[in-house]
Tab-separated table of C-alpha atoms in Angstrom:
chain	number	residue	atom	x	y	z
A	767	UNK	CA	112.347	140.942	97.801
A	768	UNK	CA	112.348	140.820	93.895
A	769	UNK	CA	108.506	141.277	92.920
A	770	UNK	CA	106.962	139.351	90.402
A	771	UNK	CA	104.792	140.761	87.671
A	772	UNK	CA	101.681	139.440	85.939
A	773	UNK	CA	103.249	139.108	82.687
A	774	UNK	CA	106.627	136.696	84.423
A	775	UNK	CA	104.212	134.637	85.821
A	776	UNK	CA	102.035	134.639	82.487
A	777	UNK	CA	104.966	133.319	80.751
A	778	UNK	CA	106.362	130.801	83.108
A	779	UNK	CA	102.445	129.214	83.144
A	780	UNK	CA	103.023	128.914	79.484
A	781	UNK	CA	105.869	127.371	79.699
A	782	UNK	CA	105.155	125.005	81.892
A	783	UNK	CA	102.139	124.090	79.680
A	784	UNK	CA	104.114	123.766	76.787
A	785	UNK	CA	106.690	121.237	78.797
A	786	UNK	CA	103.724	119.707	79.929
A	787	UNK	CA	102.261	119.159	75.934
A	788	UNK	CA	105.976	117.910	74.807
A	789	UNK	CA	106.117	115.566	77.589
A	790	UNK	CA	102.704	114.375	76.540
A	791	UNK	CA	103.181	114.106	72.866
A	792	UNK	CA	106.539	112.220	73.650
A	793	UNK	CA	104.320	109.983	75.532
A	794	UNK	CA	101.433	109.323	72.760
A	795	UNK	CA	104.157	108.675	70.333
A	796	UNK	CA	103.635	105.167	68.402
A	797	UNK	CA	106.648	102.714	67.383
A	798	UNK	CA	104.628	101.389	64.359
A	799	UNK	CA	107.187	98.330	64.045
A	800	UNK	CA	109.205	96.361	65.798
A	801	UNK	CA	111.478	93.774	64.990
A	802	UNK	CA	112.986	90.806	66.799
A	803	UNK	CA	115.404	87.972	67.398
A	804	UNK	CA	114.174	84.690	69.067
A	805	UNK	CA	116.468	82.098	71.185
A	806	UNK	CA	114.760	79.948	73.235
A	807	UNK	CA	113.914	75.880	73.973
A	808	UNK	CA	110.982	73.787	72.181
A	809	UNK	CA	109.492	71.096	74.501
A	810	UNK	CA	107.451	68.837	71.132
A	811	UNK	CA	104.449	66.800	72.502
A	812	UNK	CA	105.705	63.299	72.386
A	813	UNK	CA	102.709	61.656	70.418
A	814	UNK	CA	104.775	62.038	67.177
A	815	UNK	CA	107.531	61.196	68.642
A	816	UNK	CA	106.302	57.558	68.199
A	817	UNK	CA	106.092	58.080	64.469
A	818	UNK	CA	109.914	57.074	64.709
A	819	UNK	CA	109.735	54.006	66.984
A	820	UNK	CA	109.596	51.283	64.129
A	821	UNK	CA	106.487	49.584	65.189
A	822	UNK	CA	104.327	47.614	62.494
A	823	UNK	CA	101.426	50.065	61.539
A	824	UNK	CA	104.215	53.125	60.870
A	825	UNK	CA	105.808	54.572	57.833
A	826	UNK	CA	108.723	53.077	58.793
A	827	UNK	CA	109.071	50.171	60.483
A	828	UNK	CA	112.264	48.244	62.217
A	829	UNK	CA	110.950	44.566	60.142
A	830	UNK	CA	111.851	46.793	56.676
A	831	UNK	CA	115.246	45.721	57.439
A	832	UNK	CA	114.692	42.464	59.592
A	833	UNK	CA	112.697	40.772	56.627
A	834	UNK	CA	115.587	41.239	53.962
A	835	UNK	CA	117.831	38.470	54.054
A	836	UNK	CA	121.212	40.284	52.920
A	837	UNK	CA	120.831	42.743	55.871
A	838	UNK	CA	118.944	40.162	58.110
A	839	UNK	CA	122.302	37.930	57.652
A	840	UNK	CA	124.702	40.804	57.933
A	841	UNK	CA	122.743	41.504	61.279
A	842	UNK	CA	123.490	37.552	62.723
A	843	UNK	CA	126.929	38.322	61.701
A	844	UNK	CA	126.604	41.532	64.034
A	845	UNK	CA	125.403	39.542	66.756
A	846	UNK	CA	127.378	36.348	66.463
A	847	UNK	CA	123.807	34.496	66.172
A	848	UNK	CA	124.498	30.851	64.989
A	849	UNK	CA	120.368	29.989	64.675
A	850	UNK	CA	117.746	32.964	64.803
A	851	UNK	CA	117.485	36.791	65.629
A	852	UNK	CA	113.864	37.675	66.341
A	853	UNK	CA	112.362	40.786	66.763
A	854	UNK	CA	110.824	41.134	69.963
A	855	UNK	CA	109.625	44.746	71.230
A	856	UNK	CA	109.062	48.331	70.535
A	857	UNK	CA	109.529	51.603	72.239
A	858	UNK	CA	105.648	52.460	72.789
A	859	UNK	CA	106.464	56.233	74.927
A	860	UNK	CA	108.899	57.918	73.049
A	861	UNK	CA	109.908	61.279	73.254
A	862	UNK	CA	111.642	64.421	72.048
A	863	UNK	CA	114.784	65.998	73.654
A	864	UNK	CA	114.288	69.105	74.481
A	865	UNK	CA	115.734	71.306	71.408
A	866	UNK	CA	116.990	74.930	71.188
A	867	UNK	CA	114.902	77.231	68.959
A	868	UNK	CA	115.365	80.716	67.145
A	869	UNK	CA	113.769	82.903	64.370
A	870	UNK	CA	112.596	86.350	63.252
A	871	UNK	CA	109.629	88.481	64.451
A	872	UNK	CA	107.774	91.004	63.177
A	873	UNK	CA	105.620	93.358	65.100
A	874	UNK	CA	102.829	95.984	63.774
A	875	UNK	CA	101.794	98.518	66.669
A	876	UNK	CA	97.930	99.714	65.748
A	877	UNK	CA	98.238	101.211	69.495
A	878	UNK	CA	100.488	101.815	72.151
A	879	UNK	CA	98.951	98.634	73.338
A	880	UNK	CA	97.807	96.065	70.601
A	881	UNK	CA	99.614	94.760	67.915
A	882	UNK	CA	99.565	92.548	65.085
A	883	UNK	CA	102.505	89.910	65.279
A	884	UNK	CA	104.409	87.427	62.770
A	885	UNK	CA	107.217	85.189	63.426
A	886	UNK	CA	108.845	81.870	62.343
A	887	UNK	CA	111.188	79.496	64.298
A	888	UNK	CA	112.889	77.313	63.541
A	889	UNK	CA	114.286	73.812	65.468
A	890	UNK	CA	115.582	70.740	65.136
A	891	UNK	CA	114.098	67.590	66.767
A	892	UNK	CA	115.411	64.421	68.424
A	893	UNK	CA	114.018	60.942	69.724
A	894	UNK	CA	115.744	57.916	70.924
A	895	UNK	CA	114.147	54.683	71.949
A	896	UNK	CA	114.940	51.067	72.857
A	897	UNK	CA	113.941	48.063	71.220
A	898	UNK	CA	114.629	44.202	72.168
A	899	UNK	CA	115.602	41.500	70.162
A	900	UNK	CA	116.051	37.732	70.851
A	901	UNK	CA	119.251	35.639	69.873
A	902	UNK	CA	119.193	32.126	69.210
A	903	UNK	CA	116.230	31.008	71.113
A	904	UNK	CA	116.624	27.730	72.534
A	905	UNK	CA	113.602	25.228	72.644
A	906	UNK	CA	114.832	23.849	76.023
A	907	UNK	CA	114.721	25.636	79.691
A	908	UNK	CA	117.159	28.679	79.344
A	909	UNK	CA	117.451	32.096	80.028
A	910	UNK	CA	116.713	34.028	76.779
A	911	UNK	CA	119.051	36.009	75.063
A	912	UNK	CA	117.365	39.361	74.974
A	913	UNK	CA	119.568	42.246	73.976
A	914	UNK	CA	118.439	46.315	73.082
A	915	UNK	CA	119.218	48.156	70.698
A	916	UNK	CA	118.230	52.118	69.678
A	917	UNK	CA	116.062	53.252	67.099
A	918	UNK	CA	116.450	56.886	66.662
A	919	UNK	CA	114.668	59.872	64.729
A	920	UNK	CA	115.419	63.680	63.479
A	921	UNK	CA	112.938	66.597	62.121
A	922	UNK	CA	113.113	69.645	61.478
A	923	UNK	CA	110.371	71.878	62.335
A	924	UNK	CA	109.540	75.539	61.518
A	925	UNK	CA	106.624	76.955	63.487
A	926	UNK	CA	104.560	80.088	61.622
A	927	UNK	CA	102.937	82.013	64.219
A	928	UNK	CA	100.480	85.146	63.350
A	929	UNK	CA	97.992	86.743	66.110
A	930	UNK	CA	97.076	89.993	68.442
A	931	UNK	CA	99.964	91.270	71.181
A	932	UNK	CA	98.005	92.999	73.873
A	933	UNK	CA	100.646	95.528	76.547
A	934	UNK	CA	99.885	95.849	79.764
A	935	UNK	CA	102.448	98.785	81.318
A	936	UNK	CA	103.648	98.267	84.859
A	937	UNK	CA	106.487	100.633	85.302
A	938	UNK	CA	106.377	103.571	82.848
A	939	UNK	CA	107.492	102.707	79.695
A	940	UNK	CA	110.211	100.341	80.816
A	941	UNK	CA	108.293	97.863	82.106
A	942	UNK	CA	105.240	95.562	80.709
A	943	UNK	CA	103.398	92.652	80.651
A	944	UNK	CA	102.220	90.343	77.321
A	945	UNK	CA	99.486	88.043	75.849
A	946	UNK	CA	99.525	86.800	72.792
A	947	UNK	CA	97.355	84.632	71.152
A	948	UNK	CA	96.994	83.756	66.934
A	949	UNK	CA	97.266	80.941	64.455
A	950	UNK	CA	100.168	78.382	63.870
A	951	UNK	CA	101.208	76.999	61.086
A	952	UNK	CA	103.856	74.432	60.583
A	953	UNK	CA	105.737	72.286	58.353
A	954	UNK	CA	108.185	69.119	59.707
A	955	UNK	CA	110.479	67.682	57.399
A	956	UNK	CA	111.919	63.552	58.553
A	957	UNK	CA	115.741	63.927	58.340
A	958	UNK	CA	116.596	60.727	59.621
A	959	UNK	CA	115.126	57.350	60.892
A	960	UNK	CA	117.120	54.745	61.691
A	961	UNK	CA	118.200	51.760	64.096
A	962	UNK	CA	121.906	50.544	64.730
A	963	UNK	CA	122.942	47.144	66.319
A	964	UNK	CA	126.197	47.821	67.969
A	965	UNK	CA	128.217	50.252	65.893
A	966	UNK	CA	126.147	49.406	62.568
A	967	UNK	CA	123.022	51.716	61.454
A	968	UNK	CA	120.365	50.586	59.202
A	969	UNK	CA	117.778	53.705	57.886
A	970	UNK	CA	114.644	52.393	58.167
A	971	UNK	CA	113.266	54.552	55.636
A	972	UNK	CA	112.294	53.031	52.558
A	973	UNK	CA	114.098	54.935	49.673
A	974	UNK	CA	114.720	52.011	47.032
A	975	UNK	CA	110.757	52.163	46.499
A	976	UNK	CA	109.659	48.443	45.009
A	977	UNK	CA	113.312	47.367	44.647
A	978	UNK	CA	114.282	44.594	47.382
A	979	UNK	CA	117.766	45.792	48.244
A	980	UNK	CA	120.650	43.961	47.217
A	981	UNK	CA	123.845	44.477	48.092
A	982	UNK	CA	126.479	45.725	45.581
A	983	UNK	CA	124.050	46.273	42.808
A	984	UNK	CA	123.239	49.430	40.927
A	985	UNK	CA	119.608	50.275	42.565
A	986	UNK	CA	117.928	53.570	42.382
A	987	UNK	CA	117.280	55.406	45.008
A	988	UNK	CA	114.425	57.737	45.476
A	989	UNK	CA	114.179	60.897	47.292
A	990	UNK	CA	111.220	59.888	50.148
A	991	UNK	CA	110.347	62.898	52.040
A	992	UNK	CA	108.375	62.694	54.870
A	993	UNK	CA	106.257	65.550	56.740
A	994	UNK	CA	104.594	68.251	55.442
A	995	UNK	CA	102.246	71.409	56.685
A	996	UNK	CA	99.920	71.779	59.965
A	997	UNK	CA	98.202	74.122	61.406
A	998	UNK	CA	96.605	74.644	64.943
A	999	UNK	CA	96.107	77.660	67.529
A	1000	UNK	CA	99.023	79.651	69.265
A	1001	UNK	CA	99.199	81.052	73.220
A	1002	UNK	CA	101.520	82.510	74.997
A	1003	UNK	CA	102.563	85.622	77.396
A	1004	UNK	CA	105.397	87.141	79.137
A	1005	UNK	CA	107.377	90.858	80.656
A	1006	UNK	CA	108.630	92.835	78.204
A	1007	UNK	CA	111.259	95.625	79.295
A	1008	UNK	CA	112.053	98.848	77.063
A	1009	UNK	CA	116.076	100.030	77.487
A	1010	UNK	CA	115.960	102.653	75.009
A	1011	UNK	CA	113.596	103.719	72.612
A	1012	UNK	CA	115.304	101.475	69.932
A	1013	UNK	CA	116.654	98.773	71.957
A	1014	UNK	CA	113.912	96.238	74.429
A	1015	UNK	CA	114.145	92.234	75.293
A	1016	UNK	CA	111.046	90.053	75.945
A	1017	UNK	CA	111.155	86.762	77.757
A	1018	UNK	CA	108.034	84.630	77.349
A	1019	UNK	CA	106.730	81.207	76.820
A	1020	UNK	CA	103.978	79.807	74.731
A	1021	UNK	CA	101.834	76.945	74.162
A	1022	UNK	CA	100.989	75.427	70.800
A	1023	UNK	CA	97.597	73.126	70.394
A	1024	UNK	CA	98.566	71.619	67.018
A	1025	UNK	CA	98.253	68.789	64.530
A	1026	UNK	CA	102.150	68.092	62.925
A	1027	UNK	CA	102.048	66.041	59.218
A	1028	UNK	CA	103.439	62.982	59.903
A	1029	UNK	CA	101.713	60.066	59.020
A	1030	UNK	CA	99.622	58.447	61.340
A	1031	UNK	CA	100.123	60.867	64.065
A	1032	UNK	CA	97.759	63.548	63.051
A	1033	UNK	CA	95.775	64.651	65.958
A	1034	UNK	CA	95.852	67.676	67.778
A	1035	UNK	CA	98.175	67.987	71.052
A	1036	UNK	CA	100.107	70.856	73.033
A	1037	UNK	CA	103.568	71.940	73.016
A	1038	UNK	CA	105.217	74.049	74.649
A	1039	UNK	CA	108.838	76.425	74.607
A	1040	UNK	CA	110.257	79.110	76.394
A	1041	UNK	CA	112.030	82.437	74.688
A	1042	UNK	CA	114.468	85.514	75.371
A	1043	UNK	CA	113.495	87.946	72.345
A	1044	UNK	CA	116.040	91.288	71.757
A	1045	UNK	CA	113.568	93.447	69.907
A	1046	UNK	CA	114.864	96.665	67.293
A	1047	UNK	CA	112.211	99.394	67.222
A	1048	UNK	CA	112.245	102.724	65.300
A	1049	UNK	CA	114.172	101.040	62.285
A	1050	UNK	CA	111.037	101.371	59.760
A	1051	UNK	CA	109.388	104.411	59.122
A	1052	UNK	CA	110.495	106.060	62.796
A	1053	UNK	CA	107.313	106.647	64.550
A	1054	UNK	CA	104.092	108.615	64.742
């Protein structure tokens, strides 16, 4: 039996202690930024969804183009009215489709557990509704003619979120759960509002200004643009998983308690949206 002297098993101690320090440094090591791609879905609060349902009161409203004779006659033509077409209900619970989402995000690491955050997304909105009108009514016992018709809307919306990221590790460092929670700020922009009796659209959006529209005359048009910023608070959490020390994917969701510009529909009220993020670490400044 090989013996073992004091000074071998001096040196494999240190060894082992400095493995033991590597390992450990390796471990306290700080990815000061990360940076990542967002897909996900957006699921808008439908209370501004009714800023595109024509009703009297809005910005825009379905009688802008019922009250004009030249498209109020081109409209009877539509419908083969000989007498009257009368405007008879609104959609009064509209809502968004739900609308795929993506952006950039920015991560600061103070810790190996709490960050500061940035991102922005970006998606586009849709609403459809149903309104009613009534053809020819008839002064003597009859069925009514009631027919429906859309009225539809589009926005797009960019979300600015800023706030802390807090880690909490459950397998090593491959594994770990998320909170977030920061500001919002946002900014919708109307792209389209607009009704259509069978194949023919009308925008009810009024971009002639004072002008009463005439057809086949040289009227000006005016760029209207709707929307603008908000702001509100920003929640959300989810499981983060590391692959490589450059490469990690988050999914998560979120919920937004916010207050969108769009006139008349101003107050505060949740969203929500769910998001796979592929995250780049190590590309800025390497580590600490």
């Amino acid at each position: 039996m090989m013996a073992v002297s004091p000074s071998d098993v001096k040196a494999q101690g240190q060894k082992s202690k400095s493995k033991f320090q590597k390992e450990k440094n390796e471990d306290d090591k700080i990815v000061r930024w990360d940076f990542g791609i967002n897909f996900g879905a957006t699921f808008a609060n439908g209370y501004t969804a009714n800023f595109y349902n024509g009703s009297q009161g809005n910005l825009n409203t379905i009688s802008y183009i019922m009250t004009n004779k030249y498209w109020y006659q081109e409209i009877k033509l539509l419908l083969q009215a000989s007498d009257t077409v009368i405007l008879r209900e609104m959609p009064t619970n509209m809502h968004y489709n739900t609308a795929l989402s993506g952006g950039l995000y920015f991560r600061y690491n103070f810790t190996p557990r709490w960050s500061l955050f940035f991102e922005a997304n970006y998606a586009r909105l849709k609403t459809d509704g149903i309104f009613t009108v009534q053809v020819d009514p008839a002064s003597y016992l009859t069925t009514p003619d009631i027919r429906l018709f859309g009225v539809h809307g589009t926005e797009q919306r960019v979300n600015f979120d800023i706030g802390g990221h807090c880690k909490f590790p459950v397998y090593r460092k491959k594994m770990n759960l998320f909170l977030d929670a920061g500001l919002n700020v946002n900014y919708v922009r109307v792209l389209k509002n607009f009704i259509n009796f069978n194949e023919k659209e009308y925008s009810i959006i009024n971009i002639y200004g004072n002008q009463y529209y005439v057809p086949n005359t040289n009227l000006q048009e005016y760029q209207n643009i709707e929307g603008g910023l908000g702001y509100g608070l920003y929640a959300g959490g989810g499981t983060g998983f590391t692959f490589t020390p450059q490469l990690g994917l988050e999914l998560g969701g979120y919920v937004d308690y916010i207050s969108v510009d769009l006139e008349g529909y101003k107050q505060f009220k949740p969203s929500a949206g769910i998001y796979i993020r592929f995250l780049l670490s190590n590309i800025i400044n390497g580590d600490d």
